mmCIF file of C-alpha atoms in Angstrom:
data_model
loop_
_atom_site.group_PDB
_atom_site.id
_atom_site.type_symbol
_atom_site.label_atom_id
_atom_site.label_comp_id
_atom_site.label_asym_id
_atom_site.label_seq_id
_atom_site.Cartn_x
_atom_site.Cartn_y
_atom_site.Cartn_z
ATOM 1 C CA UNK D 117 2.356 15.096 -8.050
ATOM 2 C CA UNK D 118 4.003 13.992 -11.466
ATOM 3 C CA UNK D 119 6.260 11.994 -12.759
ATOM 4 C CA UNK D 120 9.172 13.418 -15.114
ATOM 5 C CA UNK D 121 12.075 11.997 -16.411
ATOM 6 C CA UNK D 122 16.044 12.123 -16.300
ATOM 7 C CA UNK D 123 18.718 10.928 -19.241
ATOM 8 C CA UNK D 124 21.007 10.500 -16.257
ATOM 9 C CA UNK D 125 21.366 10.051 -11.976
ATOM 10 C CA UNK D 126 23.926 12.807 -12.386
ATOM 11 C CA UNK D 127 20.991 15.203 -13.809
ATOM 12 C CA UNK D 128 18.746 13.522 -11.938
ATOM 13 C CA UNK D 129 21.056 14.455 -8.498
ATOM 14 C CA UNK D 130 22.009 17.812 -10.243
ATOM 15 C CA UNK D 131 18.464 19.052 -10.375
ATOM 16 C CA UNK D 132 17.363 17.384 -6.667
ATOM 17 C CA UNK D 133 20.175 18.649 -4.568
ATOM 18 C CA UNK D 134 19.276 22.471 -5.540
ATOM 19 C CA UNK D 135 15.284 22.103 -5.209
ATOM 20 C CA UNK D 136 16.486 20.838 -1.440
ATOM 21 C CA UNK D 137 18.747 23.673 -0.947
ATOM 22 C CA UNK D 138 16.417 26.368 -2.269
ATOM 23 C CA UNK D 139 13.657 24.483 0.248
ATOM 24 C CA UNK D 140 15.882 24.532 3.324
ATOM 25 C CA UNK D 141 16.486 20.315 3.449
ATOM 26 C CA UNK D 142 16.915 18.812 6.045
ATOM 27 C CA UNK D 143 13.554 20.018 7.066
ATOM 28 C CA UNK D 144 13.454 19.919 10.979
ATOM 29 C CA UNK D 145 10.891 17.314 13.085
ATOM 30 C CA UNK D 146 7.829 18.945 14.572
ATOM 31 C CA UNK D 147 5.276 18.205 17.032
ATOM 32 C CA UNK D 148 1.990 18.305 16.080
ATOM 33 C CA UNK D 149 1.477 21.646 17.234
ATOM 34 C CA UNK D 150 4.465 22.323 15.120
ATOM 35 C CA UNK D 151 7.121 22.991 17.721
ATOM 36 C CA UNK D 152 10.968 21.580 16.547
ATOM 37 C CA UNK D 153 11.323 18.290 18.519
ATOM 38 C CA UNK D 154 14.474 16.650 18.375
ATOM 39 C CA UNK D 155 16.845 16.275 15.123
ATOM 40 C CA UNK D 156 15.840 16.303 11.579
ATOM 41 C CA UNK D 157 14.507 13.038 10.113
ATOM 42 C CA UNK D 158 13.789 14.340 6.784
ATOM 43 C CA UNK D 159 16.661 14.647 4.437
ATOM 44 C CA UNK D 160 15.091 14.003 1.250
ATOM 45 C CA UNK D 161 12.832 15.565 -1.373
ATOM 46 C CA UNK D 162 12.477 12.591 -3.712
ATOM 47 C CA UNK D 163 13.816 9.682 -5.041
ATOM 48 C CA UNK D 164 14.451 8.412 -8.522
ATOM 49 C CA UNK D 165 13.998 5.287 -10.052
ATOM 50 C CA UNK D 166 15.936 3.739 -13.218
ATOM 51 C CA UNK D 167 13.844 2.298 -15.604
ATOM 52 C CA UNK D 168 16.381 1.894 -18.853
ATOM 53 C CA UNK D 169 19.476 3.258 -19.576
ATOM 54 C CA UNK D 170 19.068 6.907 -20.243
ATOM 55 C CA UNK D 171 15.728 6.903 -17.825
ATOM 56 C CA UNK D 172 15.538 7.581 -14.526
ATOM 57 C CA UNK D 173 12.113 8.891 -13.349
ATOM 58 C CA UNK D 174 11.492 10.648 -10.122
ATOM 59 C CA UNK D 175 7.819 11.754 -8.768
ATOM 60 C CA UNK D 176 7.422 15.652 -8.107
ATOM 61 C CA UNK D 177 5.012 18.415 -7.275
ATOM 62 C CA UNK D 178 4.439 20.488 -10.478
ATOM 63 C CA UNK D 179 5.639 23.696 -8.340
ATOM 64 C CA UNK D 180 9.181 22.344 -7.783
ATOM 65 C CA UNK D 181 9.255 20.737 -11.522
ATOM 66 C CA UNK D 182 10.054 23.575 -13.922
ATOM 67 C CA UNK D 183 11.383 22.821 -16.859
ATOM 68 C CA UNK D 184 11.452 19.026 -16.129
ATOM 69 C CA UNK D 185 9.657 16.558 -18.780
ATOM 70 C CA UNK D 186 6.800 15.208 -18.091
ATOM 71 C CA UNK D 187 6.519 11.560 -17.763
ATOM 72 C CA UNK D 188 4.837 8.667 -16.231
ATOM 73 C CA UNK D 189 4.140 6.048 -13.509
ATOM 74 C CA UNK D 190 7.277 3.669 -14.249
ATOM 75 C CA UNK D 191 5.705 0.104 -14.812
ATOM 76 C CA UNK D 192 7.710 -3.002 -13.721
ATOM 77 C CA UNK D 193 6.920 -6.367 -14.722
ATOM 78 C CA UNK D 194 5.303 -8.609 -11.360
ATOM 79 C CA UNK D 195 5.775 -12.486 -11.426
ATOM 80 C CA UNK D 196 3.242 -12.905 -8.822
ATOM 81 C CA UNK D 197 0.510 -16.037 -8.522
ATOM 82 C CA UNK D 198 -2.178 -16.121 -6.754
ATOM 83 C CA UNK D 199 -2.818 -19.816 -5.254
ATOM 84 C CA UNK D 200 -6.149 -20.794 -3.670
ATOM 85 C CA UNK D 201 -4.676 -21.471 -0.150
ATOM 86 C CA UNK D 202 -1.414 -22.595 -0.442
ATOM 87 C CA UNK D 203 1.792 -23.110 -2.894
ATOM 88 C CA UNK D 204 3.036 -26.333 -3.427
ATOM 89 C CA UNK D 205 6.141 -26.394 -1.111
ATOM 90 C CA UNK Z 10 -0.810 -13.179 33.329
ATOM 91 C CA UNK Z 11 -2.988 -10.673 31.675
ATOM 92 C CA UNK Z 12 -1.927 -7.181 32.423
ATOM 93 C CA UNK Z 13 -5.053 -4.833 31.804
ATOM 94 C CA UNK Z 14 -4.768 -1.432 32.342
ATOM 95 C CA UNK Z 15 -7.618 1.056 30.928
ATOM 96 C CA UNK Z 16 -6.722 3.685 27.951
ATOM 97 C CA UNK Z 17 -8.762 6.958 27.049
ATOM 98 C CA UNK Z 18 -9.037 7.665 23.971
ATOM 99 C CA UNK Z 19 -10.167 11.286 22.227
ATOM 100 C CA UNK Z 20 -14.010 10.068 21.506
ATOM 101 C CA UNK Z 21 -13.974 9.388 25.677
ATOM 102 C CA UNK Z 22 -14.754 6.227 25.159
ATOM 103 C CA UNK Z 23 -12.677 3.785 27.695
ATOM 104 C CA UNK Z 24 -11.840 0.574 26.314
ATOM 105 C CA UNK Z 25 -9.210 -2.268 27.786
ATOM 106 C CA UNK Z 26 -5.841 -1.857 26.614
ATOM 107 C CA UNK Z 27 -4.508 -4.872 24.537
ATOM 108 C CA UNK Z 28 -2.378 -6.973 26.770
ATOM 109 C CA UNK Z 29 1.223 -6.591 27.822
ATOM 110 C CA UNK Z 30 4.411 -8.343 25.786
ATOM 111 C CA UNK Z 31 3.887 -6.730 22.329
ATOM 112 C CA UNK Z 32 7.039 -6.756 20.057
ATOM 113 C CA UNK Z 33 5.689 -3.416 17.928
ATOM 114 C CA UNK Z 34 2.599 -0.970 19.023
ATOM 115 C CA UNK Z 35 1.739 1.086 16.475
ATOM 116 C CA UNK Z 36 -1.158 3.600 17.683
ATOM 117 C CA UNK Z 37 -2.248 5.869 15.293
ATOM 118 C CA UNK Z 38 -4.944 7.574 17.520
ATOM 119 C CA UNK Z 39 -1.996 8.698 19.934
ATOM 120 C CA UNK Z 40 -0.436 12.029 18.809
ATOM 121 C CA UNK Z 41 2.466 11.613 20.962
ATOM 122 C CA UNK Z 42 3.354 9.236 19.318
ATOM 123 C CA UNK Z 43 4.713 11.122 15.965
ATOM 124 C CA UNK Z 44 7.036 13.728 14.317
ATOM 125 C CA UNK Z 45 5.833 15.547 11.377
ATOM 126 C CA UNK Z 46 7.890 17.101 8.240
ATOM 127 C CA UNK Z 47 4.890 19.779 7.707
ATOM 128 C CA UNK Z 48 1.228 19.688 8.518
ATOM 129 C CA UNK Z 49 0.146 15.762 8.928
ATOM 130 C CA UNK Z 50 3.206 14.170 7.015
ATOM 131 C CA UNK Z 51 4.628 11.752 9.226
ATOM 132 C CA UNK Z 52 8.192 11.446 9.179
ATOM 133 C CA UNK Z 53 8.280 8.543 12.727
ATOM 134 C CA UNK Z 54 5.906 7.089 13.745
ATOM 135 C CA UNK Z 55 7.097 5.107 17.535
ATOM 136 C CA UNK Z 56 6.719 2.267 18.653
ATOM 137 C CA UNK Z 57 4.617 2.142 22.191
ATOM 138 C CA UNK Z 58 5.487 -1.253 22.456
ATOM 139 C CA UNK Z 59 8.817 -0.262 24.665
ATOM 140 C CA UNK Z 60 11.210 -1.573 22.371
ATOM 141 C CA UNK Z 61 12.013 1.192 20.586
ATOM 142 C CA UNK Z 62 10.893 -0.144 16.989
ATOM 143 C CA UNK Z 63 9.706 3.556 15.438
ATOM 144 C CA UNK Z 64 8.737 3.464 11.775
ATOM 145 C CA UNK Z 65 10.635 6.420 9.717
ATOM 146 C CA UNK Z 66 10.408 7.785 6.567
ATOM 147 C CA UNK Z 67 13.033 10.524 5.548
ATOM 148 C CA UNK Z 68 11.928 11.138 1.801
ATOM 149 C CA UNK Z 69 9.297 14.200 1.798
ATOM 150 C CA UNK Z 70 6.712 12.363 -0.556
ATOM 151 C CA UNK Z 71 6.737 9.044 0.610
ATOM 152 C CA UNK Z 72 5.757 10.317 4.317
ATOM 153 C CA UNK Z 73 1.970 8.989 5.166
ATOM 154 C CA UNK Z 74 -0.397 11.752 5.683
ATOM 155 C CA UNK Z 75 -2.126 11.628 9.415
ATOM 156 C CA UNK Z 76 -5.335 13.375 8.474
ATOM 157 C CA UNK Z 77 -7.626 10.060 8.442
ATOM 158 C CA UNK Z 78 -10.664 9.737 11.029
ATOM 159 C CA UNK Z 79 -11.463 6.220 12.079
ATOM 160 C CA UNK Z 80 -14.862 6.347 14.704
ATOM 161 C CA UNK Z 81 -13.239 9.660 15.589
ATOM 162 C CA UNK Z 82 -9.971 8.719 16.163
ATOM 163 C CA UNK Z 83 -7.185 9.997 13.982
ATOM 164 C CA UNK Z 84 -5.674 7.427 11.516
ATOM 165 C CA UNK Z 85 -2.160 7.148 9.106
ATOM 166 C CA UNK Z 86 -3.430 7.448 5.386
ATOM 167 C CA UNK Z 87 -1.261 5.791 3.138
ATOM 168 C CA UNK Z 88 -1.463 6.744 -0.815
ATOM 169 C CA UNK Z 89 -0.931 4.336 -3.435
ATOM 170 C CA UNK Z 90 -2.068 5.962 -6.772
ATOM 171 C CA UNK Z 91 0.931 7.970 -7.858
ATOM 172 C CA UNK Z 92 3.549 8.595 -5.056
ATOM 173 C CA UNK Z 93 3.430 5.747 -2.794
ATOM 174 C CA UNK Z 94 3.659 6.495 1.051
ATOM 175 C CA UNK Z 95 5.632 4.079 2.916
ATOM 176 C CA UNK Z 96 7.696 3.634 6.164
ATOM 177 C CA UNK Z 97 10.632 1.310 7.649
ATOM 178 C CA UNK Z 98 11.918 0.113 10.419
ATOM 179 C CA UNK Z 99 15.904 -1.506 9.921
ATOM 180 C CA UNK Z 100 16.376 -3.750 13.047
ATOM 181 C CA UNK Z 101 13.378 -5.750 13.568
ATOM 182 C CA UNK Z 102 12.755 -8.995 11.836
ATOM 183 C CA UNK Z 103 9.524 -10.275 13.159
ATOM 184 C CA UNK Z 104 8.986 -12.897 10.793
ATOM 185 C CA UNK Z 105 11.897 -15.160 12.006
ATOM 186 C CA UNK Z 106 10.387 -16.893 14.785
ATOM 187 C CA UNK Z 107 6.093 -17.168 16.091
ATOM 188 C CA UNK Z 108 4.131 -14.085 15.702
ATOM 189 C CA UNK Z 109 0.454 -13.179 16.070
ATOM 190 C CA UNK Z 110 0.089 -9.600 14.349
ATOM 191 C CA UNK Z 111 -3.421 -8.037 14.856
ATOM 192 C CA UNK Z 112 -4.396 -4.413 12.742
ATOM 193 C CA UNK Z 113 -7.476 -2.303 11.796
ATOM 194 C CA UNK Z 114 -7.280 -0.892 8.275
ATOM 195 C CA UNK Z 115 -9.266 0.835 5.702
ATOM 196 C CA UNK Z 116 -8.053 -0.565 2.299
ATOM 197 C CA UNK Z 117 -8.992 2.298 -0.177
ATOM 198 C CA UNK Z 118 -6.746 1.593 -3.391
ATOM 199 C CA UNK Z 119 -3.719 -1.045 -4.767
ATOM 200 C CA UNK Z 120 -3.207 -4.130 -5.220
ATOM 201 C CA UNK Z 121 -1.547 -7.025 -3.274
ATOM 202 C CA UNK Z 122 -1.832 -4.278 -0.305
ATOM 203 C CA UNK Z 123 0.275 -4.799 2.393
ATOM 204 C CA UNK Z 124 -0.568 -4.447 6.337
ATOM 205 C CA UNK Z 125 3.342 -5.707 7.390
ATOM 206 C CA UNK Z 126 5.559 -6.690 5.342
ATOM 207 C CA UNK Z 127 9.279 -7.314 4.720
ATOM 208 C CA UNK Z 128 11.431 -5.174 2.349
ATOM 209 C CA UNK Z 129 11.462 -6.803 -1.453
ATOM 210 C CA UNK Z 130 11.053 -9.741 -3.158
ATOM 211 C CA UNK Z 131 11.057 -12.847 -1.940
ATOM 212 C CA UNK Z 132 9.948 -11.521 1.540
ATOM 213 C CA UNK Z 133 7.005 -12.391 3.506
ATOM 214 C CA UNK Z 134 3.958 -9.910 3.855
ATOM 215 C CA UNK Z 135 0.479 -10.169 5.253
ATOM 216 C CA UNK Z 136 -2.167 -8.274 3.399
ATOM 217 C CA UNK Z 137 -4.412 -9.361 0.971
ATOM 218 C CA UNK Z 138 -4.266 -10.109 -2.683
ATOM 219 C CA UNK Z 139 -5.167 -7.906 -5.503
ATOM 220 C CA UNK Z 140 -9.074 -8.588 -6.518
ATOM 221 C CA UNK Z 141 -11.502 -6.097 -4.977
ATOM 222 C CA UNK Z 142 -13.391 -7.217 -2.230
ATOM 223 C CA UNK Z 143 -9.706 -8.327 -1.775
ATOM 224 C CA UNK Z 144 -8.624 -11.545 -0.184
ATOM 225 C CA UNK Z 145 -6.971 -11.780 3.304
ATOM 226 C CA UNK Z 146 -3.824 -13.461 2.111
ATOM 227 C CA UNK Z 147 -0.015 -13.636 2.641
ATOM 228 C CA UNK Z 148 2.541 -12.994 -0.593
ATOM 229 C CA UNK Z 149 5.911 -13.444 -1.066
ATOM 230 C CA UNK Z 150 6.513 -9.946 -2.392
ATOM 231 C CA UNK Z 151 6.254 -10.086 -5.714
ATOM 232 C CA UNK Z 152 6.386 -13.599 -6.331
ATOM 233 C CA UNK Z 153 3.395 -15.706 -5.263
ATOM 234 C CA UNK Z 154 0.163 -15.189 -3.011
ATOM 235 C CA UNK Z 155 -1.582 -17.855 -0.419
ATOM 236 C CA UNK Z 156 -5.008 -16.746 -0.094
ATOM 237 C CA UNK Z 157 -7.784 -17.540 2.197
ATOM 238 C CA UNK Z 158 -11.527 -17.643 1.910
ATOM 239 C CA UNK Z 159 -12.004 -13.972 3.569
ATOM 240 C CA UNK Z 160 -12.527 -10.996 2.137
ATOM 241 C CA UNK Z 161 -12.426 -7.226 3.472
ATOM 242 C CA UNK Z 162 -14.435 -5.049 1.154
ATOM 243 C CA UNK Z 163 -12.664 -1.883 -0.451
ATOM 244 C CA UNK Z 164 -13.516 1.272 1.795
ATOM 245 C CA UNK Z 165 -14.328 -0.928 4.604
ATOM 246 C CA UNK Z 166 -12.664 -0.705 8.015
ATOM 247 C CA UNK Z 167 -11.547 -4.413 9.409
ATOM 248 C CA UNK Z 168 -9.763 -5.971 12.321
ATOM 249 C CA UNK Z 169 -7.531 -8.551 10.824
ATOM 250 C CA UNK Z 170 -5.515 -10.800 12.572
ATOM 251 C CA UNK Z 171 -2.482 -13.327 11.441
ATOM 252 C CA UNK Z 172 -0.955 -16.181 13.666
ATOM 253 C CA UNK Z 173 1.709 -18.084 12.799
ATOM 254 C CA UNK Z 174 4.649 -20.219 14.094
ATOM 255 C CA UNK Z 175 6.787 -18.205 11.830
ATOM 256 C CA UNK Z 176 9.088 -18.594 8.987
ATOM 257 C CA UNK Z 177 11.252 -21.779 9.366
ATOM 258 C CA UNK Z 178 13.027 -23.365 6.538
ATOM 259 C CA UNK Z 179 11.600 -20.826 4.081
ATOM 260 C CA UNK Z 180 8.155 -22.154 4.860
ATOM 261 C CA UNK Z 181 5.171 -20.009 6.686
ATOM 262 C CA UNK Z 182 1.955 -21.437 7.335
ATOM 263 C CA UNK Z 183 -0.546 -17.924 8.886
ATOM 264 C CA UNK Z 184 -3.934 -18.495 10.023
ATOM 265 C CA UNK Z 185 -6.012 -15.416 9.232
ATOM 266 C CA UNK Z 186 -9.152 -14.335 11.176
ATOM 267 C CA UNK Z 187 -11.230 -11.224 10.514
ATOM 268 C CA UNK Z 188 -12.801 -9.896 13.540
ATOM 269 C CA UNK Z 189 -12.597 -12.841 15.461
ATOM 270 C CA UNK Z 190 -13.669 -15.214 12.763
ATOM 271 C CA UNK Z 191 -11.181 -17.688 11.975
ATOM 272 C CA UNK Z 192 -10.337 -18.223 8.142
ATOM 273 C CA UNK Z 193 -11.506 -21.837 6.796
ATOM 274 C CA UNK Z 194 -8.227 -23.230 6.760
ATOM 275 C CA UNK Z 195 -4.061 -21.844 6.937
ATOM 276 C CA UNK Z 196 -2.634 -20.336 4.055
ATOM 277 C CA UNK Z 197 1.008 -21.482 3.417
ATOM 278 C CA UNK Z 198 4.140 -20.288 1.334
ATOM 279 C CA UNK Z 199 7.595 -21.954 0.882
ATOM 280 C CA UNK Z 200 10.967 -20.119 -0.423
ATOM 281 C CA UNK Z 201 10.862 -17.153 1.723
ATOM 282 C CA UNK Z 202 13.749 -15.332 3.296
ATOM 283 C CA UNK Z 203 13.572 -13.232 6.358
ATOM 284 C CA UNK Z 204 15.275 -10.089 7.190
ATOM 285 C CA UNK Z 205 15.287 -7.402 10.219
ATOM 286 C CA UNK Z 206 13.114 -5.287 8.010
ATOM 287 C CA UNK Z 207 9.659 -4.367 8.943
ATOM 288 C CA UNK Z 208 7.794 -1.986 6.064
ATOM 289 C CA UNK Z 209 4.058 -0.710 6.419
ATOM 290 C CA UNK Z 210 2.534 0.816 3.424
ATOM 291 C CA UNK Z 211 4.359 -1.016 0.908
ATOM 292 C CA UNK Z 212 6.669 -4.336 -0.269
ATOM 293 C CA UNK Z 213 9.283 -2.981 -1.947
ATOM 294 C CA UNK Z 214 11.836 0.392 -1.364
ATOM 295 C CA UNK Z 215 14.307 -0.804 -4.086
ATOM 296 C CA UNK Z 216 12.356 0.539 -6.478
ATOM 297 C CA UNK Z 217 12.230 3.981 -4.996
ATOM 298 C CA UNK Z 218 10.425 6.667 -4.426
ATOM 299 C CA UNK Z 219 8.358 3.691 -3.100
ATOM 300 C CA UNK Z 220 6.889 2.314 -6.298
ATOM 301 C CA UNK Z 221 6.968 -1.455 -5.016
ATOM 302 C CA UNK Z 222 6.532 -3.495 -8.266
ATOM 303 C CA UNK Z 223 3.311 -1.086 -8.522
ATOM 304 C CA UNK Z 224 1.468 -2.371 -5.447
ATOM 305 C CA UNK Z 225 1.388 -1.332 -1.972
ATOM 306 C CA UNK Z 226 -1.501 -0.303 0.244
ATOM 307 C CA UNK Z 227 -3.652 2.472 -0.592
ATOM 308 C CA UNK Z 228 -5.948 3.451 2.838
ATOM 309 C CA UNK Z 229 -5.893 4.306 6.377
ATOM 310 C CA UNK Z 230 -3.855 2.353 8.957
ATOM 311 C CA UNK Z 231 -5.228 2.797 12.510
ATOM 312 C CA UNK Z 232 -3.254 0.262 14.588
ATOM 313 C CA UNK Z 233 -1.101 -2.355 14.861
ATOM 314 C CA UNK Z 234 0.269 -4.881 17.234
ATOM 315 C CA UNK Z 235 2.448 -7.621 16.797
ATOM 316 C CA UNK Z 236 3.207 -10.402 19.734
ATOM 317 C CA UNK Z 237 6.297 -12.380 19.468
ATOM 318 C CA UNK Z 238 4.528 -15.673 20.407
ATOM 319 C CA UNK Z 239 1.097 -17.503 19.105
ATOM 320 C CA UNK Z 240 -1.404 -15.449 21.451
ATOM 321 C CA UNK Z 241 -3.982 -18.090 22.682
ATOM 322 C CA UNK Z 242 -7.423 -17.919 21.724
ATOM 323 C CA UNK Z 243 -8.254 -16.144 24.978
ATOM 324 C CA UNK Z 244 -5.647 -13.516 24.867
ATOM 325 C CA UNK Z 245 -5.789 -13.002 20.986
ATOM 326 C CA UNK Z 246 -9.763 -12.359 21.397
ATOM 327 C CA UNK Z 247 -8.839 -9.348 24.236
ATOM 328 C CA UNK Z 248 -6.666 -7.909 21.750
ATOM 329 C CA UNK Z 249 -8.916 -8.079 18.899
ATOM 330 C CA UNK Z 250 -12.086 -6.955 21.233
ATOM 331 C CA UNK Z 251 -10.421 -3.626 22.270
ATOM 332 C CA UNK Z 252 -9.435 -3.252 18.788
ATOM 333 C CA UNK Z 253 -12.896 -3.610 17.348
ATOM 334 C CA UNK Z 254 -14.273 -1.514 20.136
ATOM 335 C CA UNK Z 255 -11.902 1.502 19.871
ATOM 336 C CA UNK Z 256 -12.370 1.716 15.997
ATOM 337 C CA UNK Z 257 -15.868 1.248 15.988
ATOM 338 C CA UNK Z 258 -15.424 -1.655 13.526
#
């Protein structure tokens, strides 16, 4: 899997709702023996993510990525402190 | 009263069954219990508690893999290193009110991993912080960590329980015990929020495809119970023994 990039949602959608059309989305739900059980929980390929304004990144197997650009792991700032046993309420 | 009944699992080892009155079963040893995409992907995972609380995941590569072995038992392996594998549950707020939640895992990868959780910051989650061998601790998401005095080693399979009265007035106070063992003292956390949304794998799915601030849980999940109520010592210990026996932990 890879990340790649978008300038837009629009291209981002554009691109996403033919790779699920070319591989048959919804995909049905199987058993573990693979037999179709019930109604189709997976309706999505991917998601994307906006990181500025002309950036929205989505995460993709090479295969289904042609002519995509190559990016990487968005990184997002974390406010998170770690206290000993408890935060001062 | 107790209600013991005696479960088979595939190694043909018979253990006890945890006791009745759980608010969320999650089993990963029982096939019947999921519905694939393709292969192992997991796109529900359901509940065996009886009330209907089934994880689902309906994005193709966010779906946890089920091709873990845990003492010979299958388990849910969750990635964490590029695509992050997550699943939800939109109707079941278990932090609202007393819980005791009791899981084996396998933490592999990630930081601030996360064995339950809420969906996004500012929400409660019980996991363990983001030092390797990590702390048991409890985080509001992306905000702050409580952490205790034990530790479950990367690539190490533990039973880890939390108890607590639950959230009330934004505060949480969890005591943590690792198989069996009791924690030195509570951890606690003010300003939280609750919501009826119950994540595994991650803490956050507003920064999709389930990139959670950059942390989640990387490793196997093999089960997980959570009791509405403060189990007593007695019952909490039958839990965690049939836990610790059916995982070989």
């Amino acid at each position: 899997m890879n990340w790649y990039t978008f300038t837009s949602k629009e291209a981002f959608n554009t691109w996403h709702e033919a790779l699920k059309t070319e591989l048959g989305y919804p995909l049905p739900s199987i058993d573990k023996e693979g037999n179709v059980i019930g109604e189709p929980y997976t309706t999505e390929y991917t998601s994307v993510v906006q990181v500025s304004e002309n950036d929205w990144r989505t995460i993709a197997d090479p295969e289904y990525a042609q002519g995509l650009e190559l990016s990487t792991k968005p990184v997002f700032p974390d406010e998170r402190i770690i206290y000993a046993n408890s935060e001062a309420l | 009263m107790l209600n013991q009944i005696a479960a088979i699992h595939g190694t043909g080892v018979t253990t006890p069954a945890p006791i009745a009155g759980s608010a969320l079963w999650l089993d990963a040893s029982d096939a019947s219990t999921f519905t694939f995409s393709s292969g192992t992907r997991v796109s529900e995972w359901r509940d065996k508690s009886g009330n209907a609380r089934h994880m689902t995941q309906a994005t193709s590569v966010s779906q946890p893999d089920r091709s873990a072995t845990q003492n010979g038992l299958s388990a849910v392996y969750f990635n964490v290193s590029n695509a992050e594998y997550f699943m939800r549950n939109t109707s079941y707020n278990w932090a609202n009110s007393a819980f005791t939640m009791l899981c084996v895992v396998r933490p592999m990868t990630g930081e601030y991993t996360s064995y339950l959780g809420q969906d996004g910051a500012g929400y409660l989650q019980l996991g363990q912080d983001a030092s390797y061998p990590s702390i048991l601790s409890i985080s509001r998401i992306s905000q702050a960590t409580a952490s205790s005095n034990l530790t479950l080693a990367q690539n190490t399979t533990g039973q880890i329980t939390y108890k607590s009265a639950g959230v009330s007035s934004g505060s949480v106070t969890v005591q943590i015990y690792k198989s069996k063992v009791a924690a030195s003292g509570t951890v606690t956390l003010g300003s939280l929020s609750t919501q009826a949304v119950t994540m595994i794998g991650g803490s956050r799915s507003d920064q999709a495809p389930g990139i959670f601030d950059n942390y989640g849980s990387g490793g196997y999940l093999c089960e997980l119970l959570v009791y509405p109520s403060q189990l007593s010592d007695t019952d909490r210990n039958q839990v965690e023994d049939y836990l610790i026996a059916k995982w070989g932990v």
